[in-house]
PDB file of C-alpha atoms in Angstrom:
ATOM      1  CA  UNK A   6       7.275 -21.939  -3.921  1.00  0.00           C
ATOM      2  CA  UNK A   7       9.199 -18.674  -4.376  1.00  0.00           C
ATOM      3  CA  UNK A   8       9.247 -15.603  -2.112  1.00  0.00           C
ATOM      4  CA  UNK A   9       8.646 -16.992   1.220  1.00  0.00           C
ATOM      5  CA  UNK A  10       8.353 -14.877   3.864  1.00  0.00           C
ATOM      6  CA  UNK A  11       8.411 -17.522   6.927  1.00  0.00           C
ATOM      7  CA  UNK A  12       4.716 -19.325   6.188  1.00  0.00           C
ATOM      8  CA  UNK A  13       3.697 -16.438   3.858  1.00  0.00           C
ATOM      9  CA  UNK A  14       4.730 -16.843   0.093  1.00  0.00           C
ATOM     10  CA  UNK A  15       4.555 -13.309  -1.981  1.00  0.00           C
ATOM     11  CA  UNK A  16       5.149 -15.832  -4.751  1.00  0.00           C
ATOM     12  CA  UNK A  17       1.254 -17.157  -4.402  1.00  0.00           C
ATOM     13  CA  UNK A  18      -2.080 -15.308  -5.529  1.00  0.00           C
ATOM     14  CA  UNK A  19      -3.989 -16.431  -2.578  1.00  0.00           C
ATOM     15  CA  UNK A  20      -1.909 -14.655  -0.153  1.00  0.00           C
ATOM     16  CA  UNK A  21      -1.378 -11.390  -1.498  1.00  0.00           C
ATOM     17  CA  UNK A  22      -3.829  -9.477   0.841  1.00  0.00           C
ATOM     18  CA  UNK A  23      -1.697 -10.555   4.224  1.00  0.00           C
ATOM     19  CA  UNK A  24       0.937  -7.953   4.784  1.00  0.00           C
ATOM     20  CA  UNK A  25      -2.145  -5.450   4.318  1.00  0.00           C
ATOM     21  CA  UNK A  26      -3.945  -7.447   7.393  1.00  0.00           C
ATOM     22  CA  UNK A  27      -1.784  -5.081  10.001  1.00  0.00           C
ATOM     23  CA  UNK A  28      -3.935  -2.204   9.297  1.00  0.00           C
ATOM     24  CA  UNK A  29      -6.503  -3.133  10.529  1.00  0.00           C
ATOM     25  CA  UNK A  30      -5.035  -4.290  13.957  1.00  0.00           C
ATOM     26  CA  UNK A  31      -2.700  -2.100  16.774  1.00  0.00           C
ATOM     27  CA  UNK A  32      -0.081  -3.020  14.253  1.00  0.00           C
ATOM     28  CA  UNK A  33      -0.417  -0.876  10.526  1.00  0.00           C
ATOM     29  CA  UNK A  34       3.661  -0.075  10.927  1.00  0.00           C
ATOM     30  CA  UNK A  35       3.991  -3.621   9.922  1.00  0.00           C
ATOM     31  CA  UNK A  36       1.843  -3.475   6.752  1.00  0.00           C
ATOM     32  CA  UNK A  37       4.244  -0.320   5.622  1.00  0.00           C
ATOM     33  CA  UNK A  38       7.420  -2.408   6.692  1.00  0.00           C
ATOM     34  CA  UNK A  39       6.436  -5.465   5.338  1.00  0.00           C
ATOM     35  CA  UNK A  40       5.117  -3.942   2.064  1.00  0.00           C
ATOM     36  CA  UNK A  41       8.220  -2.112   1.617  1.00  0.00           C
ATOM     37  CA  UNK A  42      10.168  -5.425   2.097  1.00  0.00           C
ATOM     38  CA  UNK A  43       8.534  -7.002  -0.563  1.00  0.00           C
ATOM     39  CA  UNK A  44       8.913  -4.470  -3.419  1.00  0.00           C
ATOM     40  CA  UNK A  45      12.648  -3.936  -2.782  1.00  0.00           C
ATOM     41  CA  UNK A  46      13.467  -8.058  -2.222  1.00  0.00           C
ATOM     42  CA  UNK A  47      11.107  -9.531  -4.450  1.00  0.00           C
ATOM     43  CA  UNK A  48      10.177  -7.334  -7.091  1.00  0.00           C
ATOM     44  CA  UNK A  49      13.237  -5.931  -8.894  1.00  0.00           C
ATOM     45  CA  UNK A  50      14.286  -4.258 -12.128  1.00  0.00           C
ATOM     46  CA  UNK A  51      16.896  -7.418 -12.371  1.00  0.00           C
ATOM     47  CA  UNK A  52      17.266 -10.896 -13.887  1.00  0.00           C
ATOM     48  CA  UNK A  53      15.558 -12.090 -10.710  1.00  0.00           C
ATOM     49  CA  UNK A  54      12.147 -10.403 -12.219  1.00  0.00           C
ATOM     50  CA  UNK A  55       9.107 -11.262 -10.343  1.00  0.00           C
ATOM     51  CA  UNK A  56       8.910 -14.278  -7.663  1.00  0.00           C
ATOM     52  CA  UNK A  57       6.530 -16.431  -8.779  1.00  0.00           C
ATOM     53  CA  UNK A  58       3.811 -17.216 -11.258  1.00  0.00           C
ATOM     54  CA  UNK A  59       2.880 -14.109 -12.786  1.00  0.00           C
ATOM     55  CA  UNK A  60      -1.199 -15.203 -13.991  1.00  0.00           C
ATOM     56  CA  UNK A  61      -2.838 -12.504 -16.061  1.00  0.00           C
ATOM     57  CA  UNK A  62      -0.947  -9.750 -14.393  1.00  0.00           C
ATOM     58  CA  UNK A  63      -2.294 -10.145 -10.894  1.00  0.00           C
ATOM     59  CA  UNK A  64       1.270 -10.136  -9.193  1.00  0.00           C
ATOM     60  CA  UNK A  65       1.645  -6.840 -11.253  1.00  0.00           C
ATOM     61  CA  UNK A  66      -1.282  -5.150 -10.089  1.00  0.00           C
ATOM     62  CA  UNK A  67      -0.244  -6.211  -6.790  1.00  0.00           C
ATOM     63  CA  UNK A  68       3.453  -4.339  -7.353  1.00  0.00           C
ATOM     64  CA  UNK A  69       1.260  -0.998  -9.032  1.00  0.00           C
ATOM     65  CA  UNK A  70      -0.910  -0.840  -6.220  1.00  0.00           C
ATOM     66  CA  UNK A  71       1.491  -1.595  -3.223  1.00  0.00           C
ATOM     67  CA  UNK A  72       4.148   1.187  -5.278  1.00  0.00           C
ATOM     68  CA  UNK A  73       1.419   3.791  -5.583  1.00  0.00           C
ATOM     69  CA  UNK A  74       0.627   3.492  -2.141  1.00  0.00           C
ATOM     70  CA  UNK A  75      -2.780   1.667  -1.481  1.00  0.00           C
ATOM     71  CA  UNK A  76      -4.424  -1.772  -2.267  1.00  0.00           C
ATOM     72  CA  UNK A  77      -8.116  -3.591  -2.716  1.00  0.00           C
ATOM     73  CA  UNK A  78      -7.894  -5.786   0.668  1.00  0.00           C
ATOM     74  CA  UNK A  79     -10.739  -7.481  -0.518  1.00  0.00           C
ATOM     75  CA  UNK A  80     -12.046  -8.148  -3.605  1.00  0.00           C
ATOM     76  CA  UNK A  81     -16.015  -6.968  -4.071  1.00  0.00           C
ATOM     77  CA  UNK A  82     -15.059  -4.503  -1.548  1.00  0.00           C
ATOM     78  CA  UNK A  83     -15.073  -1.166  -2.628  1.00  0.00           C
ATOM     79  CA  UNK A  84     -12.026  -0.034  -0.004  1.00  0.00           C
ATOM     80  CA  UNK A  85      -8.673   0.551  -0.480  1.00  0.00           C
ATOM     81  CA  UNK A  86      -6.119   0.241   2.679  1.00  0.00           C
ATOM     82  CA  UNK A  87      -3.146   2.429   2.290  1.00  0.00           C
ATOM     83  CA  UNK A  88       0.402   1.402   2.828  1.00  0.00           C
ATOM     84  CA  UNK A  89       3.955   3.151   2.485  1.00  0.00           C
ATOM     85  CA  UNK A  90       4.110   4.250  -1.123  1.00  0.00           C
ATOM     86  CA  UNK A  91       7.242   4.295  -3.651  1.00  0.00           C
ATOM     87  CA  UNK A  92       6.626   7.325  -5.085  1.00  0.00           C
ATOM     88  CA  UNK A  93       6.700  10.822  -3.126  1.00  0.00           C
ATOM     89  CA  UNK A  94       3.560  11.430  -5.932  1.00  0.00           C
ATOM     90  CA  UNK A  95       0.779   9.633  -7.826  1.00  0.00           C
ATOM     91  CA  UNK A  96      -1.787  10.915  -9.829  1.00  0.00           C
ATOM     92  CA  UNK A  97      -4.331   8.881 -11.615  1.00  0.00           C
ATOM     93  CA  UNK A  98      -6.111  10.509 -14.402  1.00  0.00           C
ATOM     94  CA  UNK A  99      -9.564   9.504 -14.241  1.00  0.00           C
ATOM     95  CA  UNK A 100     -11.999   9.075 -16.811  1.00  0.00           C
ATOM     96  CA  UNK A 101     -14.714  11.453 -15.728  1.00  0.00           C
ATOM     97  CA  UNK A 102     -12.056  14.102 -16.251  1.00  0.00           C
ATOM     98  CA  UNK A 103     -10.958  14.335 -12.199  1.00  0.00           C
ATOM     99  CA  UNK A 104      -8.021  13.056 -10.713  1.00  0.00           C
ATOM    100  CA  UNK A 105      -7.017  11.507  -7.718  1.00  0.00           C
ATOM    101  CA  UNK A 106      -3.527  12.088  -6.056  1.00  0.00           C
ATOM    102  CA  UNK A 107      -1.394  10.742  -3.235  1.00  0.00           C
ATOM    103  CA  UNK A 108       1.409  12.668  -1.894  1.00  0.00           C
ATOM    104  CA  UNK A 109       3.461  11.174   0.047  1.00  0.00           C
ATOM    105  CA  UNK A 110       5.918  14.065   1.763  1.00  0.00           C
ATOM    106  CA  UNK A 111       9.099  13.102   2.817  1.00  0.00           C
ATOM    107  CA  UNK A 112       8.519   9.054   1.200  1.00  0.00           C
ATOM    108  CA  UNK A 113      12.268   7.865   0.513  1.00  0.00           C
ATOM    109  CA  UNK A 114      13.499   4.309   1.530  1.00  0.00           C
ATOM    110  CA  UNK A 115      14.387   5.444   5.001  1.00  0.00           C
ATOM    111  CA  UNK A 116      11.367   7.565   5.709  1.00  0.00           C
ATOM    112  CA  UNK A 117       8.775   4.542   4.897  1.00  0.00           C
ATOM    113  CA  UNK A 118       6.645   4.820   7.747  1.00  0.00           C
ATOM    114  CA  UNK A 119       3.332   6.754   7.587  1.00  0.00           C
ATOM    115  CA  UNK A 120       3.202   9.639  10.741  1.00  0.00           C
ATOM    116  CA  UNK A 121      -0.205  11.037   9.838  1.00  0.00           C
ATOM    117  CA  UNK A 122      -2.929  10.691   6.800  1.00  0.00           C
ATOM    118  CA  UNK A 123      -5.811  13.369   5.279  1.00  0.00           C
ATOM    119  CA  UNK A 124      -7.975  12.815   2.657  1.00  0.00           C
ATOM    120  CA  UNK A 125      -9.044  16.488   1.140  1.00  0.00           C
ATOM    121  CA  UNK A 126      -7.498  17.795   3.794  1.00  0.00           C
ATOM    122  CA  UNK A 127      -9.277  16.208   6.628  1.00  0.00           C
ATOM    123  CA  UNK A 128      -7.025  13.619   8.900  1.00  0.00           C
ATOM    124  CA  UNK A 129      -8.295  10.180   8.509  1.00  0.00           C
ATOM    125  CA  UNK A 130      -8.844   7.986  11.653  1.00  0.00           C
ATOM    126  CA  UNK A 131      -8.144   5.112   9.681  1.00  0.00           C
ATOM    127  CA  UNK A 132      -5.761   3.536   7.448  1.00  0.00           C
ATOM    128  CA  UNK A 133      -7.948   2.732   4.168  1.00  0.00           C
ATOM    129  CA  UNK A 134     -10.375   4.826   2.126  1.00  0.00           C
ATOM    130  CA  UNK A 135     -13.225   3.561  -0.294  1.00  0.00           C
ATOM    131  CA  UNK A 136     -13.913   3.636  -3.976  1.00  0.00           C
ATOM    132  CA  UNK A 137     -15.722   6.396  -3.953  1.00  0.00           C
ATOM    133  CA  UNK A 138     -13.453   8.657  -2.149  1.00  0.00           C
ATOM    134  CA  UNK A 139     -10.759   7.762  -5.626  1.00  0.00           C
ATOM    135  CA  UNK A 140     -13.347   8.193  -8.172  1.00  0.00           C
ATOM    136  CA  UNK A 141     -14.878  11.476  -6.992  1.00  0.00           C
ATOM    137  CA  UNK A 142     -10.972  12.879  -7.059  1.00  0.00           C
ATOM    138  CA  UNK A 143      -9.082  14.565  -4.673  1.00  0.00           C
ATOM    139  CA  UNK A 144      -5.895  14.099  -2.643  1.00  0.00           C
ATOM    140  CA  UNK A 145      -4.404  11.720  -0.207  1.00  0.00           C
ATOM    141  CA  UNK A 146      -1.872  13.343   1.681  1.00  0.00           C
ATOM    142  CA  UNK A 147       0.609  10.909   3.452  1.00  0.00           C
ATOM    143  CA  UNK A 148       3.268  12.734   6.084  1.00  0.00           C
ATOM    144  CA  UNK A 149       6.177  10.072   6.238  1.00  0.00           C
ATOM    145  CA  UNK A 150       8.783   9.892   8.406  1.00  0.00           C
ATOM    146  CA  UNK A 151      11.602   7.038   9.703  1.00  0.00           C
ATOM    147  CA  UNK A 152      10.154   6.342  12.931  1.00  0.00           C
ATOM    148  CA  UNK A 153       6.534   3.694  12.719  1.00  0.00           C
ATOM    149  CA  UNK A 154       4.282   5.290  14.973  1.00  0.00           C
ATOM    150  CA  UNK A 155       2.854   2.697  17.254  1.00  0.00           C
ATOM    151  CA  UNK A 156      -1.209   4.077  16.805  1.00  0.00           C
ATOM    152  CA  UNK A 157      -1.918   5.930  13.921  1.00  0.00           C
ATOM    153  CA  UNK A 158      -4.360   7.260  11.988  1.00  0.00           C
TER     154      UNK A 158
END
């Protein structure tokens, strides 16, 4: 088993959804911290590669969606839960001709941890957004900063 994590193995399909459990407790700094983690230990431009058995690009979706700063929790589920992105912006060209885009002001590997969310420039009181929100366009605007907030949006 590769990229263990104590009990938690990054290295395993079944348990790629965990460090995205935080957000929905007291706790989402440790979904950005632990997200983070993974992407600079585990997944690497390097001989090292990816940890694990890559099946029919699952891990990679995993690294996509974790870099561009959100991730299906649960599959059927039309939600996505938002973590510390890679990238200060995303856009995703869309196939109805609008686009959805996450900017992440300030995002650097010091300044990882999320101070405040809007979605179309209203705050969100939560840490995750659904399906619908990406498809119908619009932006996702993450203020980061080096400090977790304990309670968040």
């Amino acid at each position: 088993m590769t990229g263990l994590i104590g009990q938690f193995s990054m290295g395993n399909q079944c348990s790629f959804q965990i460090p995205y459990f935080f957000n929905y407790t007291n706790s989402p700094r440790k979904t950005q911290k632990w997200t983070r983690f993974i992407l600079d230990v585990y997944f690497k431009d390097n001989v090292l590669g990816v940890c694990g058995d890559e099946d029919g690009g699952s891990m990679s979706s995993v690294v996509v969606f974790t870099a561009m700063g959100f991730f299906p929790v649960k599959p059927g589920s039309p939600m996505y839960t938002i973590t510390s992105p890679l990238f200060s912006k995303v856009t995703i060209d869309l196939p109805n001709g609008k686009m959805f885009t996450l900017i992440a002001k300030g995002s650097s590997k010091t300044k990882k941890y999320i101070q405040s969310a809007s979605m179309n420039g209203r705050k969100l009181d939560k840490l995750w957004f659904s399906h619908r929100d990406l498809v119908n366009g619009g932006t996702l605007v993450l203020e980061m900063g080096e400090i977790p907030v304990k309670h968040q949006a």
